[in-house]
Amino acid sequence: MAHLPPVDTFDYIVFGGTGDLTMRKLLPALYHRYRDGQIPDDSRIIGTARSPLSRADYQQRAHAALNEHVQPDALDDATVQRFLNMVHYVSLNGAEAESDWPALKDLLSAAPPTRIRVYYLATSPALYGQICENLDTQGLITEQSRVVLEKPIGTDLASAEAINDSVGRHFHENQIFRIDHYLGKETVQNLIALRFANPVFERLWSCDAIEYVQITAAETVGVEGRGAYYDRSGALRDMIQNHLLQVLCLVAMDPPVSLEADSVRNEKLKVLHALRPIPADDVAIYTSRGQYMRGTIGDRTVSSYLEDLGEGVTSETETFVALKAEILTWRWGNVPFYLRSGKRMAEKSSEIVIQFKSAPWSIFANRPEPNRLIIRIQPDEGVMLSVSTKDPTPTDSLALRQADINIEFEKAFNIRYPDAYERLLLDVVRGDPILFIRRDEVAAAWRWIDPILQGWKDNKAPLEPYAAGTWGPEGARNLLSQSGHLWHEDMKK
């Protein structure tokens, strides 16, 4: 394994330290980076929450989280114990000025004032402004402090601006790290390398050669224990507004002048500004939304969305969304970008499909299929290029057959592919914002999404039912068929 340079010593203070995100993602991610030698032993991880736990109690919870969410072959008693020695806990309600702030102040004051402090807000976004105000009032924001904001940043443009204003009163923009874990995925980052380090792709990366692009994030799980949150959000806010629009930006952006953070983010912002608006009256033309019903996934029957919410509950919240986006630039003129995300789908799959144009005419008896580049984000991260080759079956003609050039990154590099949070958590410590969302990106994304939400609120596009274990409602197929296109799984039939 290549040498992984350590970061500077830090204090990571997690508000919401007993929550699911902390236990399932943050602590395991920090453990992996510690195990690989990137975190100094004198760093500290400080969980805060309202629960009246002792430090020993919290360390036991952290230990249980590692046992549950880290592969056994990555756990050894000595390393785990050294990691747990870094873990502290303060019983504190960060949104209340009268809470036990002196306990946190005492703990932080034991370290030099020049130490890097990361405040990770794994809480409801409604609390972000109050937590930041309390940190400021208590004198806990230093020049070396950063704050991490989990999505969603608001539920529309107005609420997003209010949250950003409230945080921005206490932290400078270069101290604010709006995290989107999709940008931490190695395969998403690899888009930059794939495009700009390989001229063979970049010179074809336009409407001259590409017919359309698909970006899919499909899950087989339902809302599980997140029903209360999800029913206020829905698939458009939860997945499209942040994750998939960010992926679209990386696919569509022009080459940045450098890999400096603002150079990359400037190009992403240009894409968001170039998206053709979808007026509320046109949502039935450009979008499809659905809600899962009872169905079968694998060999088990699963419940409907309404059953998952609870007995007697009604809801118009979408668990599936597909939409057709267009980018009004010379590079992407007349190239549709199809975005899709849903729960209780047929397979767990996140991928980007670049469909190249067919040859204008063919010298072969059987017309060659168009080339297709598939970038698998998860699972089985990798890249596959579909090409036409001579059919090796003995015949009297030069017949063609499709073949795939397939690269699975984990096998190719013989390493464990890190979880997205592993990279992002330490990028905050480094002060490197390249994989985080700038405030104007958040605003531009909401500005495009808001009219769609309004159109749905006005019921200008139907909420279609779809059976769990399928690929969504029929409207999603119709969205493509009107242009003669197919979703990737339909191409395989």
GROMACS .gro file of C-alpha atoms in nm:
model
  493
    1MET     CA    1   0.000   0.000   0.000
    2ALA     CA    2   0.119   0.352  -0.081
    3HIS     CA    3   0.230   0.564   0.211
    4LEU     CA    4  -0.059   0.768   0.347
    5PRO     CA    5   0.061   1.100   0.489
    6PRO     CA    6  -0.076   1.177   0.837
    7VAL     CA    7  -0.281   1.487   0.904
    8ASP     CA    8  -0.207   1.735   1.181
    9THR     CA    9  -0.335   1.661   1.531
   10PHE     CA   10  -0.700   1.760   1.567
   11ASP     CA   11  -1.009   1.759   1.787
   12TYR     CA   12  -1.321   1.628   1.610
   13ILE     CA   13  -1.632   1.740   1.801
   14VAL     CA   14  -1.944   1.561   1.679
   15PHE     CA   15  -2.282   1.709   1.771
   16GLY     CA   16  -2.526   1.421   1.749
   17GLY     CA   17  -2.253   1.188   1.873
   18THR     CA   18  -2.492   0.907   1.972
   19GLY     CA   19  -2.684   0.909   1.641
   20ASP     CA   20  -2.694   0.655   1.363
   21LEU     CA   21  -2.466   0.853   1.128
   22THR     CA   22  -2.193   0.879   1.391
   23MET     CA   23  -2.204   0.513   1.486
   24ARG     CA   24  -2.254   0.370   1.139
   25LYS     CA   25  -2.028   0.598   0.934
   26LEU     CA   26  -1.818   0.856   1.119
   27LEU     CA   27  -1.652   0.643   1.388
   28PRO     CA   28  -1.575   0.352   1.150
   29ALA     CA   29  -1.433   0.596   0.894
   30LEU     CA   30  -1.206   0.760   1.151
   31TYR     CA   31  -1.098   0.417   1.278
   32HIS     CA   32  -0.990   0.309   0.929
   33ARG     CA   33  -0.787   0.627   0.883
   34TYR     CA   34  -0.629   0.576   1.227
   35ARG     CA   35  -0.549   0.213   1.148
   36ASP     CA   36  -0.377   0.322   0.827
   37GLY     CA   37  -0.158   0.569   1.014
   38GLN     CA   38  -0.316   0.897   0.906
   39ILE     CA   39  -0.442   1.015   1.247
   40PRO     CA   40  -0.193   1.106   1.523
   41ASP     CA   41  -0.244   0.937   1.861
   42ASP     CA   42  -0.286   1.268   2.042
   43SER     CA   43  -0.593   1.363   1.834
   44ARG     CA   44  -0.932   1.346   2.005
   45ILE     CA   45  -1.282   1.248   1.896
   46ILE     CA   46  -1.540   1.413   2.120
   47GLY     CA   47  -1.900   1.301   2.097
   48THR     CA   48  -2.170   1.532   2.229
   49ALA     CA   49  -2.540   1.459   2.275
   50ARG     CA   50  -2.813   1.505   2.534
   51SER     CA   51  -2.781   1.148   2.669
   52PRO     CA   52  -2.626   1.148   3.020
   53LEU     CA   53  -2.341   0.907   2.942
   54SER     CA   54  -2.000   0.871   3.102
   55ARG     CA   55  -1.690   0.860   2.887
   56ALA     CA   56  -1.666   0.484   2.952
   57ASP     CA   57  -2.028   0.437   2.844
   58TYR     CA   58  -1.965   0.621   2.520
   59GLN     CA   59  -1.646   0.427   2.451
   60GLN     CA   60  -1.846   0.105   2.490
   61ARG     CA   61  -2.097   0.231   2.233
   62ALA     CA   62  -1.814   0.325   2.000
   63HIS     CA   63  -1.659  -0.020   2.044
   64ALA     CA   64  -1.990  -0.186   1.960
   65ALA     CA   65  -2.023   0.034   1.650
   66LEU     CA   66  -1.679  -0.074   1.527
   67ASN     CA   67  -1.763  -0.440   1.581
   68GLU     CA   68  -2.084  -0.399   1.382
   69HIS     CA   69  -1.968  -0.179   1.095
   70VAL     CA   70  -1.599  -0.266   1.040
   71GLN     CA   71  -1.495  -0.590   0.874
   72PRO     CA   72  -1.350  -0.837   1.129
   73ASP     CA   73  -1.018  -0.864   0.946
   74ALA     CA   74  -0.966  -0.489   0.998
   75LEU     CA   75  -1.015  -0.511   1.375
   76ASP     CA   76  -0.739  -0.599   1.616
   77ASP     CA   77  -0.764  -0.547   1.988
   78ALA     CA   78  -0.455  -0.330   2.031
   79THR     CA   79  -0.548  -0.088   1.751
   80VAL     CA   80  -0.910  -0.069   1.864
   81GLN     CA   81  -0.804   0.009   2.220
   82ARG     CA   82  -0.565   0.284   2.109
   83PHE     CA   83  -0.843   0.432   1.896
   84LEU     CA   84  -1.093   0.419   2.184
   85ASN     CA   85  -0.842   0.602   2.403
   86MET     CA   86  -0.894   0.900   2.169
   87VAL     CA   87  -1.271   0.897   2.222
   88HIS     CA   88  -1.431   1.138   2.472
   89TYR     CA   89  -1.788   1.238   2.553
   90VAL     CA   90  -1.969   1.547   2.680
   91SER     CA   91  -2.338   1.547   2.769
   92LEU     CA   92  -2.453   1.863   2.596
   93ASN     CA   93  -2.748   2.002   2.402
   94GLY     CA   94  -2.571   2.213   2.144
   95ALA     CA   95  -2.885   2.412   2.059
   96GLU     CA   96  -2.932   2.537   2.416
   97ALA     CA   97  -2.723   2.825   2.550
   98GLU     CA   98  -2.785   2.707   2.909
   99SER     CA   99  -2.652   2.356   2.849
  100ASP     CA  100  -2.325   2.224   2.996
  101TRP     CA  101  -2.089   2.425   2.775
  102PRO     CA  102  -1.825   2.458   3.052
  103ALA     CA  103  -1.758   2.083   3.029
  104LEU     CA  104  -1.680   2.112   2.657
  105LYS     CA  105  -1.477   2.429   2.711
  106ASP     CA  106  -1.268   2.261   2.979
  107LEU     CA  107  -1.199   1.962   2.756
  108LEU     CA  108  -1.100   2.174   2.457
  109SER     CA  109  -0.887   2.409   2.667
  110ALA     CA  110  -0.664   2.114   2.762
  111ALA     CA  111  -0.523   2.131   2.406
  112PRO     CA  112  -0.318   2.415   2.256
  113PRO     CA  113  -0.538   2.693   2.109
  114THR     CA  114  -0.369   2.641   1.771
  115ARG     CA  115  -0.501   2.285   1.741
  116ILE     CA  116  -0.741   2.219   1.454
  117ARG     CA  117  -1.101   2.193   1.572
  118VAL     CA  118  -1.368   2.035   1.354
  119TYR     CA  119  -1.729   2.077   1.462
  120TYR     CA  120  -1.936   1.813   1.285
  121LEU     CA  121  -2.310   1.888   1.298
  122ALA     CA  122  -2.474   1.546   1.268
  123THR     CA  123  -2.804   1.697   1.379
  124SER     CA  124  -3.120   1.836   1.226
  125PRO     CA  125  -3.032   2.126   0.994
  126ALA     CA  126  -3.283   2.336   1.187
  127LEU     CA  127  -3.030   2.339   1.473
  128TYR     CA  128  -2.724   2.445   1.271
  129GLY     CA  129  -2.760   2.818   1.330
  130GLN     CA  130  -2.823   2.787   1.703
  131ILE     CA  131  -2.530   2.549   1.756
  132CYS     CA  132  -2.298   2.784   1.569
  133GLU     CA  133  -2.423   3.084   1.767
  134ASN     CA  134  -2.358   2.900   2.093
  135LEU     CA  135  -2.009   2.799   1.981
  136ASP     CA  136  -1.936   3.164   1.903
  137THR     CA  137  -2.087   3.295   2.227
  138GLN     CA  138  -1.880   3.046   2.427
  139GLY     CA  139  -1.560   3.156   2.253
  140LEU     CA  140  -1.501   2.814   2.098
  141ILE     CA  141  -1.447   2.925   1.737
  142THR     CA  142  -1.080   2.979   1.660
  143GLU     CA  143  -0.891   3.056   1.340
  144GLN     CA  144  -0.823   2.682   1.312
  145SER     CA  145  -1.189   2.584   1.348
  146ARG     CA  146  -1.407   2.435   1.076
  147VAL     CA  147  -1.773   2.333   1.076
  148VAL     CA  148  -1.921   2.043   0.877
  149LEU     CA  149  -2.284   2.065   0.768
  150GLU     CA  150  -2.468   1.746   0.680
  151LYS     CA  151  -2.733   1.750   0.411
  152PRO     CA  152  -3.001   1.851   0.354
  153ILE     CA  153  -2.919   2.221   0.350
  154GLY     CA  154  -3.281   2.332   0.363
  155THR     CA  155  -3.595   2.208   0.192
  156ASP     CA  156  -3.605   2.483  -0.072
  157LEU     CA  157  -3.406   2.789  -0.175
  158ALA     CA  158  -3.546   3.015   0.098
  159SER     CA  159  -3.474   2.773   0.383
  160ALA     CA  160  -3.128   2.691   0.244
  161GLU     CA  161  -3.039   3.060   0.234
  162ALA     CA  162  -3.166   3.103   0.591
  163ILE     CA  163  -2.947   2.815   0.714
  164ASN     CA  164  -2.642   2.942   0.527
  165ASP     CA  165  -2.700   3.293   0.662
  166SER     CA  166  -2.726   3.166   1.021
  167VAL     CA  167  -2.406   2.963   0.997
  168GLY     CA  168  -2.227   3.234   0.799
  169ARG     CA  169  -2.276   3.483   1.082
  170HIS     CA  170  -2.028   3.284   1.291
  171PHE     CA  171  -1.799   3.100   1.045
  172HIS     CA  172  -1.624   3.234   0.736
  173GLU     CA  173  -1.713   3.060   0.409
  174ASN     CA  174  -1.368   2.898   0.395
  175GLN     CA  175  -1.440   2.740   0.735
  176ILE     CA  176  -1.772   2.586   0.625
  177PHE     CA  177  -1.767   2.236   0.475
  178ARG     CA  178  -2.103   2.128   0.332
  179ILE     CA  179  -2.062   1.755   0.300
  180ASP     CA  180  -2.209   1.538   0.025
  181HIS     CA  181  -2.081   1.186   0.079
  182TYR     CA  182  -2.131   1.105  -0.290
  183LEU     CA  183  -1.836   1.330  -0.370
  184GLY     CA  184  -1.622   1.120  -0.136
  185LYS     CA  185  -1.686   0.803  -0.336
  186GLU     CA  186  -1.372   0.702  -0.520
  187THR     CA  187  -1.557   0.630  -0.844
  188VAL     CA  188  -1.720   0.975  -0.844
  189GLN     CA  189  -1.380   1.138  -0.787
  190ASN     CA  190  -1.245   0.918  -1.064
  191LEU     CA  191  -1.467   1.103  -1.311
  192ILE     CA  192  -1.217   1.387  -1.300
  193ALA     CA  193  -0.928   1.153  -1.374
  194LEU     CA  194  -1.118   0.950  -1.634
  195ARG     CA  195  -1.213   1.259  -1.830
  196PHE     CA  196  -0.918   1.493  -1.797
  197ALA     CA  197  -0.629   1.244  -1.783
  198ASN     CA  198  -0.749   1.046  -2.086
  199PRO     CA  199  -0.779   1.253  -2.404
  200VAL     CA  200  -0.943   0.955  -2.579
  201PHE     CA  201  -1.253   1.022  -2.367
  202GLU     CA  202  -1.244   1.399  -2.328
  203ARG     CA  203  -1.226   1.453  -2.705
  204LEU     CA  204  -1.548   1.253  -2.741
  205TRP     CA  205  -1.714   1.413  -2.437
  206SER     CA  206  -1.973   1.630  -2.607
  207CYS     CA  207  -2.284   1.634  -2.821
  208ASP     CA  208  -2.068   1.544  -3.122
  209ALA     CA  209  -2.031   1.186  -2.998
  210ILE     CA  210  -2.270   1.134  -2.704
  211GLU     CA  211  -2.641   1.066  -2.756
  212TYR     CA  212  -2.752   1.078  -2.391
  213VAL     CA  213  -2.639   1.029  -2.032
  214GLN     CA  214  -2.809   0.835  -1.751
  215ILE     CA  215  -2.730   0.878  -1.381
  216THR     CA  216  -2.898   0.627  -1.149
  217ALA     CA  217  -2.897   0.573  -0.773
  218ALA     CA  218  -3.123   0.277  -0.694
  219GLU     CA  219  -3.175   0.122  -0.352
  220THR     CA  220  -3.347  -0.201  -0.252
  221VAL     CA  221  -3.415  -0.078   0.102
  222GLY     CA  222  -3.726   0.116   0.203
  223VAL     CA  223  -3.733   0.407   0.443
  224GLU     CA  224  -3.643   0.175   0.733
  225GLY     CA  225  -3.625   0.385   1.051
  226ARG     CA  226  -3.605   0.718   0.865
  227GLY     CA  227  -3.975   0.750   0.785
  228ALA     CA  228  -4.032   1.070   0.983
  229TYR     CA  229  -3.742   1.246   0.806
  230TYR     CA  230  -3.804   1.095   0.464
  231ASP     CA  231  -4.172   1.184   0.452
  232ARG     CA  232  -4.078   1.552   0.489
  233SER     CA  233  -3.812   1.517   0.223
  234GLY     CA  234  -3.881   1.267  -0.055
  235ALA     CA  235  -3.652   1.138  -0.328
  236LEU     CA  236  -3.615   1.471  -0.511
  237ARG     CA  237  -3.481   1.655  -0.207
  238ASP     CA  238  -3.302   1.357  -0.054
  239MET     CA  239  -3.110   1.237  -0.360
  240ILE     CA  240  -3.150   1.449  -0.674
  241GLN     CA  241  -3.103   1.803  -0.540
  242ASN     CA  242  -2.763   1.719  -0.390
  243HIS     CA  243  -2.610   1.382  -0.481
  244LEU     CA  244  -2.714   1.333  -0.842
  245LEU     CA  245  -2.690   1.698  -0.944
  246GLN     CA  246  -2.334   1.697  -0.811
  247VAL     CA  247  -2.255   1.387  -1.018
  248LEU     CA  248  -2.414   1.553  -1.321
  249CYS     CA  249  -2.186   1.854  -1.270
  250LEU     CA  250  -1.874   1.636  -1.271
  251VAL     CA  251  -1.989   1.456  -1.585
  252ALA     CA  252  -2.080   1.775  -1.771
  253MET     CA  253  -1.836   2.044  -1.654
  254ASP     CA  254  -1.567   2.191  -1.877
  255PRO     CA  255  -1.201   2.131  -1.784
  256PRO     CA  256  -1.102   2.347  -1.485
  257VAL     CA  257  -0.782   2.548  -1.514
  258SER     CA  258  -0.639   2.350  -1.220
  259LEU     CA  259  -0.738   2.115  -0.940
  260GLU     CA  260  -0.759   2.406  -0.698
  261ALA     CA  261  -1.094   2.385  -0.520
  262ASP     CA  262  -1.256   2.701  -0.655
  263SER     CA  263  -1.146   2.624  -1.011
  264VAL     CA  264  -1.335   2.294  -0.997
  265ARG     CA  265  -1.634   2.441  -0.816
  266ASN     CA  266  -1.657   2.732  -1.059
  267GLU     CA  267  -1.698   2.487  -1.346
  268LYS     CA  268  -1.962   2.289  -1.156
  269LEU     CA  269  -2.153   2.610  -1.089
  270LYS     CA  270  -2.155   2.694  -1.461
  271VAL     CA  271  -2.332   2.362  -1.528
  272LEU     CA  272  -2.598   2.433  -1.265
  273HIS     CA  273  -2.657   2.777  -1.415
  274ALA     CA  274  -2.685   2.625  -1.764
  275LEU     CA  275  -2.960   2.375  -1.674
  276ARG     CA  276  -3.275   2.443  -1.873
  277PRO     CA  277  -3.544   2.544  -1.622
  278ILE     CA  278  -3.839   2.308  -1.581
  279PRO     CA  279  -4.141   2.531  -1.516
  280ALA     CA  280  -4.408   2.402  -1.279
  281ASP     CA  281  -4.652   2.365  -1.572
  282ASP     CA  282  -4.409   2.131  -1.756
  283VAL     CA  283  -4.330   1.882  -1.480
  284ALA     CA  284  -4.548   1.612  -1.641
  285ILE     CA  285  -4.330   1.634  -1.954
  286TYR     CA  286  -3.988   1.625  -1.789
  287THR     CA  287  -4.039   1.432  -1.463
  288SER     CA  288  -4.184   1.110  -1.328
  289ARG     CA  289  -4.256   1.045  -0.960
  290GLY     CA  290  -4.373   0.734  -0.782
  291GLN     CA  291  -4.431   0.565  -0.447
  292TYR     CA  292  -4.354   0.199  -0.375
  293MET     CA  293  -4.626  -0.051  -0.298
  294ARG     CA  294  -4.600  -0.401  -0.157
  295GLY     CA  295  -4.383  -0.629  -0.368
  296THR     CA  296  -4.111  -0.891  -0.375
  297ILE     CA  297  -3.737  -0.835  -0.350
  298GLY     CA  298  -3.536  -1.153  -0.384
  299ASP     CA  299  -3.735  -1.420  -0.206
  300ARG     CA  300  -3.913  -1.197   0.045
  301THR     CA  301  -4.228  -0.991   0.038
  302VAL     CA  302  -4.181  -0.632   0.152
  303SER     CA  303  -4.431  -0.375   0.271
  304SER     CA  304  -4.550  -0.060   0.101
  305TYR     CA  305  -4.427   0.290   0.182
  306LEU     CA  306  -4.747   0.376   0.367
  307GLU     CA  307  -4.720   0.057   0.572
  308ASP     CA  308  -4.360   0.148   0.655
  309LEU     CA  309  -4.474   0.488   0.780
  310GLY     CA  310  -4.731   0.337   1.016
  311GLU     CA  311  -5.090   0.231   1.039
  312GLY     CA  312  -5.345   0.479   0.908
  313VAL     CA  313  -5.087   0.718   0.760
  314THR     CA  314  -5.145   0.877   0.420
  315SER     CA  315  -4.874   1.050   0.221
  316GLU     CA  316  -4.809   1.201  -0.122
  317THR     CA  317  -4.430   1.184  -0.076
  318GLU     CA  318  -4.239   1.036  -0.369
  319THR     CA  319  -3.999   0.746  -0.309
  320PHE     CA  320  -3.895   0.745  -0.676
  321VAL     CA  321  -3.812   1.024  -0.917
  322ALA     CA  322  -3.685   1.031  -1.273
  323LEU     CA  323  -3.630   1.347  -1.471
  324LYS     CA  324  -3.493   1.470  -1.800
  325ALA     CA  325  -3.243   1.753  -1.772
  326GLU     CA  326  -3.087   1.957  -2.052
  327ILE     CA  327  -2.773   2.171  -2.037
  328LEU     CA  328  -2.784   2.480  -2.256
  329THR     CA  329  -2.423   2.493  -2.374
  330TRP     CA  330  -2.251   2.418  -2.703
  331ARG     CA  331  -2.084   2.112  -2.550
  332TRP     CA  332  -2.417   1.955  -2.450
  333GLY     CA  333  -2.666   2.089  -2.702
  334ASN     CA  334  -2.954   1.838  -2.754
  335VAL     CA  335  -2.802   1.578  -2.518
  336PRO     CA  336  -3.058   1.472  -2.254
  337PHE     CA  337  -2.935   1.385  -1.905
  338TYR     CA  338  -3.168   1.136  -1.738
  339LEU     CA  339  -3.150   1.132  -1.358
  340ARG     CA  340  -3.320   0.860  -1.154
  341SER     CA  341  -3.334   0.756  -0.789
  342GLY     CA  342  -3.568   0.534  -0.595
  343LYS     CA  343  -3.622   0.306  -0.298
  344ARG     CA  344  -3.734  -0.058  -0.308
  345MET     CA  345  -3.592  -0.098  -0.658
  346ALA     CA  346  -3.501  -0.425  -0.830
  347GLU     CA  347  -3.127  -0.390  -0.753
  348LYS     CA  348  -2.893  -0.176  -0.547
  349SER     CA  349  -2.700   0.013  -0.810
  350SER     CA  350  -2.545   0.355  -0.858
  351GLU     CA  351  -2.402   0.415  -1.202
  352ILE     CA  352  -2.342   0.657  -1.486
  353VAL     CA  353  -2.418   0.543  -1.840
  354ILE     CA  354  -2.265   0.737  -2.128
  355GLN     CA  355  -2.442   0.629  -2.447
  356PHE     CA  356  -2.245   0.719  -2.759
  357LYS     CA  357  -2.405   0.784  -3.093
  358SER     CA  358  -2.447   0.510  -3.352
  359ALA     CA  359  -2.241   0.515  -3.669
  360PRO     CA  360  -2.425   0.704  -3.947
  361TRP     CA  361  -2.413   0.395  -4.168
  362SER     CA  362  -2.265   0.047  -4.151
  363ILE     CA  363  -2.069  -0.181  -4.384
  364PHE     CA  364  -2.164  -0.483  -4.172
  365ALA     CA  365  -2.461  -0.712  -4.226
  366ASN     CA  366  -2.570  -0.671  -3.866
  367ARG     CA  367  -2.552  -0.309  -3.760
  368PRO     CA  368  -2.311  -0.254  -3.469
  369GLU     CA  369  -2.454  -0.151  -3.133
  370PRO     CA  370  -2.348   0.197  -3.017
  371ASN     CA  371  -2.056   0.210  -2.776
  372ARG     CA  372  -2.150   0.253  -2.413
  373LEU     CA  373  -1.936   0.359  -2.117
  374ILE     CA  374  -2.069   0.251  -1.776
  375ILE     CA  375  -1.913   0.398  -1.463
  376ARG     CA  376  -2.018   0.193  -1.160
  377ILE     CA  377  -2.028   0.406  -0.844
  378GLN     CA  378  -2.148   0.121  -0.621
  379PRO     CA  379  -2.136  -0.168  -0.570
  380ASP     CA  380  -1.841  -0.326  -0.758
  381GLU     CA  381  -1.680   0.011  -0.836
  382GLY     CA  382  -1.533   0.018  -1.182
  383VAL     CA  383  -1.562   0.113  -1.548
  384MET     CA  384  -1.695  -0.090  -1.840
  385LEU     CA  385  -1.675   0.001  -2.208
  386SER     CA  386  -1.901  -0.188  -2.447
  387VAL     CA  387  -1.751  -0.234  -2.795
  388SER     CA  388  -1.835  -0.425  -3.112
  389THR     CA  389  -1.599  -0.705  -3.215
  390LYS     CA  390  -1.599  -0.981  -3.472
  391ASP     CA  391  -1.813  -1.276  -3.370
  392PRO     CA  392  -1.564  -1.564  -3.325
  393THR     CA  393  -1.831  -1.821  -3.417
  394PRO     CA  394  -1.729  -1.979  -3.751
  395THR     CA  395  -1.952  -1.829  -4.020
  396ASP     CA  396  -1.919  -1.718  -4.378
  397SER     CA  397  -1.974  -1.353  -4.291
  398LEU     CA  398  -1.801  -1.088  -4.084
  399ALA     CA  399  -2.065  -1.081  -3.814
  400LEU     CA  400  -2.042  -0.864  -3.504
  401ARG     CA  401  -2.084  -0.932  -3.134
  402GLN     CA  402  -2.082  -0.703  -2.832
  403ALA     CA  403  -1.792  -0.741  -2.587
  404ASP     CA  404  -1.715  -0.555  -2.266
  405ILE     CA  405  -1.385  -0.414  -2.151
  406ASN     CA  406  -1.440  -0.433  -1.777
  407ILE     CA  407  -1.221  -0.290  -1.499
  408GLU     CA  408  -1.309  -0.359  -1.136
  409PHE     CA  409  -1.105  -0.113  -0.934
  410GLU     CA  410  -1.076  -0.315  -0.615
  411LYS     CA  411  -0.936  -0.613  -0.807
  412ALA     CA  412  -0.721  -0.399  -1.036
  413PHE     CA  413  -0.548  -0.220  -0.749
  414ASN     CA  414  -0.575  -0.500  -0.492
  415ILE     CA  415  -0.684  -0.270  -0.213
  416ARG     CA  416  -0.989  -0.215   0.002
  417TYR     CA  417  -1.185   0.071  -0.144
  418PRO     CA  418  -1.237   0.325   0.135
  419ASP     CA  419  -1.578   0.447   0.241
  420ALA     CA  420  -1.665   0.796   0.118
  421TYR     CA  421  -1.650   0.949   0.465
  422GLU     CA  422  -1.288   0.838   0.517
  423ARG     CA  423  -1.160   1.082   0.258
  424LEU     CA  424  -1.398   1.363   0.342
  425LEU     CA  425  -1.344   1.366   0.720
  426LEU     CA  426  -0.971   1.413   0.681
  427ASP     CA  427  -1.009   1.663   0.397
  428VAL     CA  428  -1.184   1.885   0.652
  429VAL     CA  429  -0.882   1.855   0.882
  430ARG     CA  430  -0.654   1.942   0.590
  431GLY     CA  431  -0.875   2.240   0.508
  432ASP     CA  432  -0.921   2.114   0.150
  433PRO     CA  433  -1.271   2.205   0.023
  434ILE     CA  434  -1.250   2.058  -0.330
  435LEU     CA  435  -1.501   1.778  -0.254
  436PHE     CA  436  -1.741   1.997  -0.058
  437ILE     CA  437  -2.028   2.215  -0.174
  438ARG     CA  438  -1.990   2.590  -0.196
  439ARG     CA  439  -2.280   2.812  -0.090
  440ASP     CA  440  -2.359   2.934  -0.442
  441GLU     CA  441  -2.381   2.573  -0.564
  442VAL     CA  442  -2.644   2.499  -0.301
  443ALA     CA  443  -2.845   2.802  -0.408
  444ALA     CA  444  -2.819   2.721  -0.781
  445ALA     CA  445  -2.933   2.363  -0.727
  446TRP     CA  446  -3.237   2.470  -0.524
  447ARG     CA  447  -3.323   2.739  -0.777
  448TRP     CA  448  -3.357   2.466  -1.041
  449ILE     CA  449  -3.541   2.221  -0.813
  450ASP     CA  450  -3.797   2.462  -0.662
  451PRO     CA  451  -4.026   2.490  -0.969
  452ILE     CA  452  -4.043   2.109  -0.992
  453LEU     CA  453  -4.149   2.089  -0.629
  454GLN     CA  454  -4.412   2.355  -0.693
  455GLY     CA  455  -4.548   2.168  -0.994
  456TRP     CA  456  -4.578   1.852  -0.791
  457LYS     CA  457  -4.740   2.040  -0.503
  458ASP     CA  458  -4.997   2.168  -0.755
  459ASN     CA  459  -5.047   1.806  -0.872
  460LYS     CA  460  -4.941   1.882  -1.230
  461ALA     CA  461  -4.772   1.539  -1.254
  462PRO     CA  462  -4.929   1.222  -1.110
  463LEU     CA  463  -4.780   1.026  -0.821
  464GLU     CA  464  -4.768   0.675  -0.971
  465PRO     CA  465  -4.757   0.355  -0.766
  466TYR     CA  466  -4.488   0.097  -0.845
  467ALA     CA  467  -4.435  -0.248  -0.703
  468ALA     CA  468  -4.137  -0.293  -0.474
  469GLY     CA  469  -3.870  -0.496  -0.653
  470THR     CA  470  -3.924  -0.326  -0.989
  471TRP     CA  471  -3.753  -0.037  -1.165
  472GLY     CA  472  -4.018   0.221  -1.085
  473PRO     CA  473  -4.340   0.343  -1.246
  474GLU     CA  474  -4.422   0.325  -1.615
  475GLY     CA  475  -4.390   0.701  -1.641
  476ALA     CA  476  -4.012   0.667  -1.600
  477ARG     CA  477  -3.991   0.453  -1.913
  478ASN     CA  478  -4.217   0.689  -2.104
  479LEU     CA  479  -3.981   0.973  -2.014
  480LEU     CA  480  -3.714   0.806  -2.229
  481SER     CA  481  -3.927   0.633  -2.489
  482GLN     CA  482  -4.055   0.964  -2.626
  483SER     CA  483  -3.696   1.019  -2.748
  484GLY     CA  484  -3.644   0.657  -2.851
  485HIS     CA  485  -3.423   0.579  -2.549
  486LEU     CA  486  -3.415   0.300  -2.290
  487TRP     CA  487  -3.300   0.276  -1.931
  488HIS     CA  488  -2.987   0.066  -1.895
  489GLU     CA  489  -3.159  -0.242  -1.749
  490ASP     CA  490  -3.407  -0.240  -2.041
  491MET     CA  491  -3.117  -0.248  -2.288
  492LYS     CA  492  -3.017  -0.587  -2.149
  493LYS     CA  493  -3.347  -0.752  -2.243
   0.00000   0.00000   0.00000
